[in-house]
Amino acid sequence: MEIKSCLTIHEVGKLLKKKEVSAVELAESCLQRIEKLEPHLKAFTTVTAELALKQAEEADRKFKHGEATPLTGVPAAMKDLLCTMGVRTTCSSHILESFAPPYDATVIKKLKDAGMVMLGKTNMDEFAMGSSTENSAFFVTHNPWDTARVPGGSSGGSAAAVAAGETVYALGSDTGGSIRQPAGFCSIVGLKPTYGRVSRFGLIAYASSLDQIGPMTRDVTDAALVMNTIAGHDAGDATSVDCPVPDYTQSLTGDIRGLRLGVPKEYFTTGMQPEVSQTVRTAIAKMEALGAKVDWEASLPSTSYALAVYYVIAPSEASANLARYDGAKYGFSYAQTENMWEVMEKTRQFGFGPEVKRRIMLGTYALSAGYYDAYYLKAQKVRTIIRREFEQAFEKYDAIVTPTSPTVPFMIGEKTSDPLRMYLSDVCTLPINIAGVPALSLPAGFVGGLPVGMQVIARPFAEETIFKIAYAYEQATDWHRMKPEI
Ligand code: GLN
């Protein structure tokens, strides 16, 4: 049966509820689309067709017995760093190429309990280190809006799969922009929740004080629906916060009259494509027309230090987190020697790609005895300053609005030889992880046929404010209805 592609969770949910389509038919239709599009997109590292059909049958049973939730029977794709029991979880790295975890990440367990149909695992930059998915050890993912361009990263596979209608929604993870930047590049919605809002248990760690899991969806309503299921305290993650999870769909009122928005001038500076800046300003003016009170001259003065702070803290944490890949416990192990030290050395030499090695070296250096104070400690101090600036800004504003990225999606290969230029793709998103606050990217228009994302940031645990603002803008525009022709 031919089912219209690019439906949202709430649209699919209605069809399922009215029994106009079964979960099995829906899964089959997505699997067919995956088969057709994957040669052009390469968004998936693993397609779990058999599992999807089994879960779909189970979902159809739930519908029959009246046990369905809004996510029951809805096809989903998971970034390949979320542990899935018995299903290969690679981090797009050779070192975990054949690693099948013995347990599910908490988010996976919650989605399974809600009746998810998992289509597969999505491609990413190796260990989530990158902004283009070009650092995958396996292959590059292509942007559905222009297959010569990157989908963003590191959750590029998830973003491309959602935008192209291979899946209805996906999960990604975001350490410095990895949900929001690819969401912006593929014209979908991506939310990085407050640090502590979603359990990180079973998320393969990159930089533990910055990592968060979040939804990547076709519209704001879907993001709220996924958050309703994945948010909440979890004994498996000591940093997850024990405060009640609201029903996020309640904030989708469309009314933003009187809300105070700050537009920080530091986010519209050097290196930004003028058309991107113009597109986002036009989008913010639309929100002003909807009744929001906009301060166009807001300021977060330490913004320019965020990139340097991030590239000390994230690699430092990564160098510690990645020490566990020693050839003894997980995945790939170099076998051509009996010497224990050589096993470790060669496992890491052949198992990790160049960007991962670069980060391990940067982090090890920053943490070494003679340099700890000069780099790591100083970065932590500046981190506190950046966080305080956000706190102060949120005394004046309900939300802060910025572009998600300084440019539209760039060409595959354009930035691979210049790591610093690549790192700069996240200038607008990194500060948010440093501050630990929530932020969402949503479609704000197109420049030359390429997507532009807008970022809405709020104070800790104010995801509802973000949803309210994003929904109002979305309902007043048509960007989320546009589909790539592929
Ligand atoms: N691009 C940034 C990095 O390479 C952020 C990646 C992420 O959020 N995982 O570290």
XYZ file of C-alpha atoms and ligand atoms in Angstrom:
496
model
C 0.000 0.000 0.000
C 1.288 3.457 -0.931
C 1.214 5.754 2.097
C 1.907 9.441 1.742
C 5.463 10.065 2.889
C 6.562 12.877 5.198
C 3.616 12.588 7.563
C 4.035 13.766 11.162
C 3.589 11.695 14.330
C 0.210 13.281 15.012
C -0.969 12.699 11.434
C 0.195 9.098 11.434
C -1.366 8.661 14.872
C -4.786 9.702 13.548
C -4.568 7.250 10.629
C -3.593 4.439 12.980
C -6.325 5.265 15.457
C -9.010 5.335 12.778
C -7.570 2.047 11.458
C -7.105 3.626 8.028
C -3.662 2.138 8.041
C -2.022 -0.534 10.182
C 1.341 -0.203 11.905
C 2.636 -3.032 9.727
C 1.589 -1.233 6.532
C 3.207 1.915 7.814
C 6.474 0.148 8.660
C 6.506 -1.547 5.259
C 5.976 1.768 3.527
C 8.907 3.371 5.402
C 11.138 0.366 4.707
C 10.322 0.647 1.000
C 11.164 4.317 1.021
C 14.430 3.569 2.814
C 15.310 1.020 0.161
C 14.574 3.520 -2.582
C 16.363 6.525 -1.062
C 19.316 5.057 0.795
C 21.569 4.777 -2.273
C 21.310 8.601 -2.556
C 21.188 9.577 1.127
C 23.077 6.974 3.181
C 21.397 8.030 6.404
C 21.344 4.595 8.065
C 24.209 2.520 9.436
C 21.849 -0.382 10.152
C 18.292 -1.014 8.969
C 16.356 -3.281 11.337
C 13.551 -4.370 8.997
C 12.727 -7.604 10.775
C 12.585 -5.963 14.191
C 10.461 -3.112 12.808
C 7.867 -5.493 11.419
C 7.766 -7.467 14.658
C 7.292 -4.298 16.696
C 4.639 -3.123 14.215
C 2.653 -6.325 14.727
C 2.905 -5.780 18.467
C 1.724 -2.169 17.978
C -1.289 -3.321 15.978
C -2.155 -5.626 18.874
C -1.909 -2.671 21.278
C -4.352 -0.716 19.120
C -6.737 -3.631 19.178
C -6.584 -3.787 22.976
C -6.874 -0.037 23.444
C -3.358 0.255 24.901
C -1.951 2.691 22.350
C 0.004 5.864 23.205
C 0.612 8.748 20.757
C 3.853 7.008 19.692
C 2.488 3.487 19.274
C 3.159 2.113 15.822
C 5.028 5.213 14.702
C 8.262 4.416 12.820
C 11.423 5.919 14.306
C 15.173 5.953 13.726
C 17.793 6.150 16.461
C 21.215 7.799 16.297
C 23.811 5.061 16.361
C 25.193 6.002 19.779
C 22.046 5.020 21.673
C 22.485 1.522 23.047
C 19.957 -0.885 21.566
C 19.883 -4.348 23.057
C 21.095 -6.913 20.561
C 21.228 -4.345 17.745
C 24.642 -3.155 16.575
C 25.533 0.248 18.059
C 28.588 1.557 16.256
C 28.991 5.290 17.003
C 29.984 5.230 13.314
C 33.401 4.023 14.466
C 35.469 0.989 13.472
C 36.200 0.413 17.140
C 32.510 -0.404 17.820
C 31.679 -1.732 14.344
C 30.423 -5.074 15.655
C 29.345 -4.030 19.163
C 25.833 -5.182 20.111
C 24.956 -3.807 23.564
C 23.450 -6.159 26.162
C 20.943 -3.507 27.285
C 18.772 -0.635 26.030
C 19.403 3.037 26.725
C 16.672 4.464 28.967
C 15.218 6.511 26.087
C 15.040 3.380 23.932
C 13.323 1.483 26.720
C 10.803 4.281 27.200
C 10.068 4.448 23.478
C 9.720 0.669 23.265
C 7.274 0.749 26.169
C 5.342 3.434 24.282
C 5.108 1.159 21.237
C 7.886 2.448 18.975
C 8.618 0.739 15.664
C 12.395 1.032 15.221
C 13.479 1.202 11.584
C 17.195 1.298 12.303
C 20.232 3.216 13.495
C 21.423 6.409 11.864
C 24.810 7.562 10.656
C 26.765 10.210 12.563
C 30.184 11.735 12.948
C 32.391 9.201 14.723
C 31.660 9.430 18.476
C 29.553 12.546 17.695
C 32.667 14.585 16.945
C 31.896 16.741 13.936
C 29.393 18.998 12.209
C 28.846 17.322 8.842
C 28.655 13.509 9.254
C 31.819 13.391 7.132
C 33.707 11.992 10.146
C 31.706 8.759 10.025
C 34.130 5.859 9.623
C 31.686 4.249 7.171
C 30.282 6.783 4.687
C 29.045 10.352 4.312
C 25.327 11.137 4.608
C 23.847 13.464 1.996
C 21.490 16.384 2.507
C 18.045 15.613 0.997
C 17.697 19.256 -0.137
C 20.879 18.986 -2.211
C 22.733 15.698 -2.194
C 26.050 17.402 -2.994
C 25.854 19.047 0.433
C 26.268 17.844 4.014
C 23.223 17.245 6.232
C 25.083 18.745 9.191
C 26.265 16.744 12.140
C 26.852 14.921 14.188
C 23.228 13.664 14.050
C 23.223 14.042 10.247
C 21.755 10.605 9.552
C 18.782 11.255 11.847
C 18.139 14.684 10.278
C 18.370 13.460 6.678
C 16.137 10.447 7.381
C 13.414 12.638 8.917
C 13.608 15.337 6.230
C 13.433 12.800 3.405
C 10.515 10.887 4.909
C 12.446 7.668 5.487
C 11.253 7.797 9.086
C 8.552 9.775 10.887
C 10.866 10.959 13.670
C 14.310 10.299 15.103
C 16.402 10.817 18.194
C 19.730 12.575 18.149
C 22.244 13.742 20.729
C 23.669 17.208 21.185
C 26.955 18.122 22.870
C 27.630 21.391 21.080
C 24.921 21.550 18.428
C 24.575 18.037 17.033
C 20.771 17.994 17.124
C 20.090 21.640 16.259
C 22.652 22.231 13.516
C 21.605 19.218 11.365
C 17.939 20.014 12.098
C 18.570 23.516 10.731
C 20.491 22.168 7.724
C 17.665 19.753 6.829
C 14.705 22.042 7.654
C 13.274 20.006 10.501
C 12.711 20.624 14.233
C 15.403 19.578 16.725
C 15.397 20.125 20.482
C 18.331 19.963 22.873
C 16.603 19.683 26.242
C 17.910 21.171 29.493
C 20.918 19.258 30.810
C 19.337 16.709 33.166
C 15.880 16.672 31.549
C 16.418 13.420 29.592
C 18.342 10.436 30.959
C 21.729 9.824 29.366
C 21.838 6.226 30.566
C 22.875 4.112 27.590
C 24.001 7.092 25.516
C 27.601 6.398 24.516
C 29.418 9.294 26.133
C 31.320 12.006 24.309
C 31.501 14.914 26.812
C 29.346 13.954 29.765
C 28.763 17.438 31.201
C 27.419 18.653 27.842
C 25.667 15.657 26.196
C 21.874 15.555 25.943
C 19.471 13.383 23.944
C 16.571 15.006 22.118
C 13.878 14.658 19.446
C 14.302 15.397 15.720
C 10.903 15.777 14.101
C 8.931 17.335 11.229
C 7.122 19.836 13.401
C 6.941 21.304 16.884
C 3.933 19.232 17.972
C 5.891 16.054 17.253
C 8.847 17.277 19.296
C 6.495 17.890 22.231
C 4.994 14.410 21.846
C 8.412 12.726 21.869
C 9.523 14.783 24.887
C 6.410 13.693 26.783
C 7.733 10.150 26.508
C 11.517 10.454 26.864
C 11.867 13.166 29.547
C 12.080 12.474 33.257
C 14.209 11.283 36.133
C 16.076 7.999 35.885
C 17.990 6.251 38.643
C 20.437 5.106 35.946
C 21.640 8.669 35.343
C 22.608 10.575 38.485
C 22.549 13.867 36.564
C 18.935 13.446 35.485
C 16.778 15.800 37.494
C 13.840 14.684 39.591
C 11.209 17.246 38.697
C 7.815 16.506 37.159
C 7.448 16.261 33.384
C 4.625 18.485 32.148
C 2.420 17.593 29.190
C 4.368 19.607 26.631
C 1.491 19.663 24.153
C -0.356 21.977 26.590
C 2.005 24.793 25.627
C 1.077 24.617 21.942
C -1.407 27.482 22.140
C -0.165 29.707 19.343
C -0.371 32.722 21.632
C 2.897 34.557 22.285
C 1.484 38.008 22.952
C 3.585 39.828 25.521
C 6.425 37.295 25.635
C 9.793 39.033 25.845
C 12.380 37.940 23.276
C 16.036 38.958 23.288
C 18.066 38.990 20.081
C 21.743 39.019 21.112
C 23.856 41.046 18.711
C 26.909 38.794 19.257
C 25.103 36.045 17.316
C 24.915 38.086 14.119
C 28.586 38.867 13.602
C 31.655 37.879 11.652
C 31.548 34.879 9.402
C 27.772 34.851 9.155
C 26.274 34.633 5.706
C 24.339 37.918 5.308
C 21.328 36.140 3.762
C 21.114 33.805 6.770
C 21.186 36.707 9.165
C 18.515 38.510 7.108
C 16.275 35.433 6.957
C 16.388 34.984 10.734
C 15.728 38.686 11.358
C 12.686 38.463 9.091
C 11.497 35.436 11.068
C 11.914 37.299 14.360
C 10.004 40.267 12.940
C 7.179 37.819 12.241
C 7.142 36.885 15.929
C 7.038 40.563 16.789
C 4.012 40.869 14.513
C 2.438 37.986 16.432
C 2.665 40.050 19.594
C 6.055 39.201 21.111
C 8.111 42.054 22.576
C 11.476 41.958 20.850
C 14.678 43.567 22.129
C 16.873 43.719 19.023
C 19.870 44.974 20.987
C 20.251 42.224 23.603
C 23.772 41.191 24.534
C 25.608 38.103 25.771
C 29.079 39.647 25.868
C 31.159 36.496 26.462
C 29.753 34.639 23.462
C 33.026 34.841 21.548
C 34.801 32.763 24.241
C 32.368 29.863 24.020
C 34.109 28.109 21.147
C 37.472 28.092 22.913
C 35.873 26.962 26.185
C 34.054 24.160 24.393
C 37.166 22.922 22.603
C 38.984 22.602 25.925
C 36.163 21.044 27.979
C 34.658 18.684 25.388
C 37.968 17.067 24.303
C 39.084 16.832 27.961
C 35.989 14.875 28.885
C 36.234 12.861 25.670
C 39.828 11.846 26.410
C 38.656 10.353 29.713
C 35.464 8.797 28.306
C 37.235 7.166 25.387
C 39.932 5.598 27.584
C 37.590 2.623 28.001
C 38.169 1.472 24.417
C 41.233 -0.596 25.147
C 40.566 -3.730 23.138
C 39.678 -5.690 26.285
C 36.043 -4.835 26.963
C 34.165 -3.644 23.900
C 34.171 -4.075 20.169
C 37.282 -4.233 18.018
C 40.453 -5.748 19.466
C 43.762 -6.001 17.645
C 44.581 -9.705 17.625
C 47.982 -10.040 15.938
C 50.020 -9.876 19.123
C 50.202 -11.388 22.618
C 51.614 -8.230 24.157
C 48.947 -6.455 26.221
C 50.323 -2.948 25.676
C 50.579 -3.515 21.962
C 46.959 -4.744 21.862
C 45.816 -1.490 23.467
C 47.954 0.682 21.272
C 47.052 -1.011 18.006
C 43.350 -1.305 18.889
C 43.217 2.464 19.321
C 45.521 3.158 16.380
C 43.346 1.220 13.929
C 39.992 1.596 15.704
C 39.740 5.404 15.985
C 39.553 7.835 13.075
C 41.654 11.017 12.746
C 39.193 13.498 14.320
C 38.687 11.270 17.366
C 42.451 10.982 17.798
C 42.796 14.742 17.479
C 40.240 15.266 20.266
C 41.880 12.672 22.534
C 45.248 14.381 22.073
C 43.793 17.862 22.663
C 42.021 16.681 25.799
C 44.950 14.745 27.192
C 47.145 17.784 26.689
C 44.674 20.154 28.365
C 44.393 17.847 31.383
C 48.111 17.097 31.789
C 49.735 18.160 35.055
C 51.576 21.233 33.756
C 48.677 22.607 31.709
C 45.570 21.758 33.737
C 45.359 25.192 35.398
C 46.082 27.099 32.227
C 43.488 25.314 30.084
C 40.932 23.114 31.812
C 40.552 25.139 35.010
C 40.419 28.420 33.138
C 37.843 27.042 30.692
C 35.663 25.987 33.632
C 35.852 29.498 35.065
C 34.826 31.068 31.774
C 32.050 28.476 31.554
C 30.643 29.872 34.801
C 30.748 33.406 33.395
C 28.892 32.302 30.267
C 26.257 30.517 32.328
C 25.744 33.593 34.541
C 25.274 35.794 31.482
C 22.438 33.543 30.379
C 20.923 33.656 33.869
C 21.028 37.449 33.807
C 19.560 37.587 30.315
C 16.658 35.398 31.431
C 15.782 37.933 34.098
C 14.900 40.246 31.216
C 13.673 37.839 28.523
C 11.447 34.786 28.351
C 13.530 33.505 25.453
C 16.530 34.345 23.324
C 16.356 33.931 19.558
C 19.350 33.483 17.217
C 20.273 31.793 13.952
C 21.064 28.084 14.435
C 24.121 28.184 12.154
C 26.117 30.934 10.489
C 25.649 29.460 6.989
C 23.366 27.296 4.885
C 24.481 23.645 4.413
C 27.967 23.569 2.888
C 29.325 21.307 0.153
C 30.610 17.844 0.998
C 34.403 18.171 1.281
C 34.317 21.960 1.629
C 35.603 22.100 5.205
C 37.240 18.720 5.800
C 40.783 20.009 5.446
C 40.295 22.876 7.887
C 39.121 21.697 11.338
C 38.811 25.231 12.709
C 36.407 26.278 9.947
C 34.423 23.114 10.638
C 34.337 23.913 14.391
C 32.964 27.371 13.562
C 29.744 25.845 12.176
C 28.659 25.508 15.803
C 29.371 29.030 17.084
C 25.694 29.702 17.685
C 24.888 26.367 19.320
C 27.923 25.617 21.564
C 27.235 28.321 24.180
C 23.875 26.719 24.945
C 25.459 23.418 26.010
C 28.029 25.296 28.055
C 25.191 27.030 29.901
C 23.153 23.807 30.146
C 19.956 25.530 28.991
C 17.407 24.142 26.495
C 17.235 25.254 22.849
C 15.307 24.255 19.763
C 15.997 24.783 16.063
C 13.087 25.194 13.684
C 12.754 25.981 9.984
C 12.895 29.740 9.338
C 13.146 29.918 5.565
C 15.382 29.148 2.602
C 18.292 30.852 0.890
C 18.853 29.733 -2.690
C 16.741 26.630 -2.039
C 18.757 25.696 1.070
C 17.310 25.579 4.596
C 17.922 28.161 7.318
C 17.286 27.279 10.963
C 16.313 29.583 13.816
C 17.233 28.804 17.423
C 14.932 29.512 20.382
C 16.651 29.342 23.797
C 15.040 29.485 27.249
C 15.968 29.168 30.913
C 16.581 25.722 32.455
C 13.502 23.457 32.336
C 11.497 26.028 30.343
C 11.049 23.739 27.335
C 7.370 24.737 27.466
C 8.245 28.361 26.687
C 10.332 27.193 23.735
C 7.515 25.027 22.398
C 5.028 27.862 22.799
C 7.154 30.289 20.787
C 8.236 27.796 18.136
C 4.679 26.561 17.633
C 3.283 30.055 17.207
C 5.892 30.861 14.552
C 5.442 27.522 12.831
C 1.668 27.899 12.615
C 2.090 31.352 11.094
C 4.456 30.103 8.366
C 4.684 27.304 5.820
C 8.349 26.319 6.048
C 7.619 23.090 7.889
C 5.309 21.978 5.094
C 7.988 22.154 2.404
C 9.484 18.813 1.363
C 12.728 18.134 -0.448
C 12.384 16.604 -3.897
C 14.504 13.532 -3.905
N 30.428 19.865 16.248
C 30.686 19.800 17.662
C 31.833 18.855 17.922
O 32.369 18.351 16.998
C 29.443 19.359 18.404
C 29.138 17.929 18.196
C 28.023 17.430 19.060
O 27.159 18.195 19.481
N 28.066 16.151 19.355
O 32.218 18.631 19.040
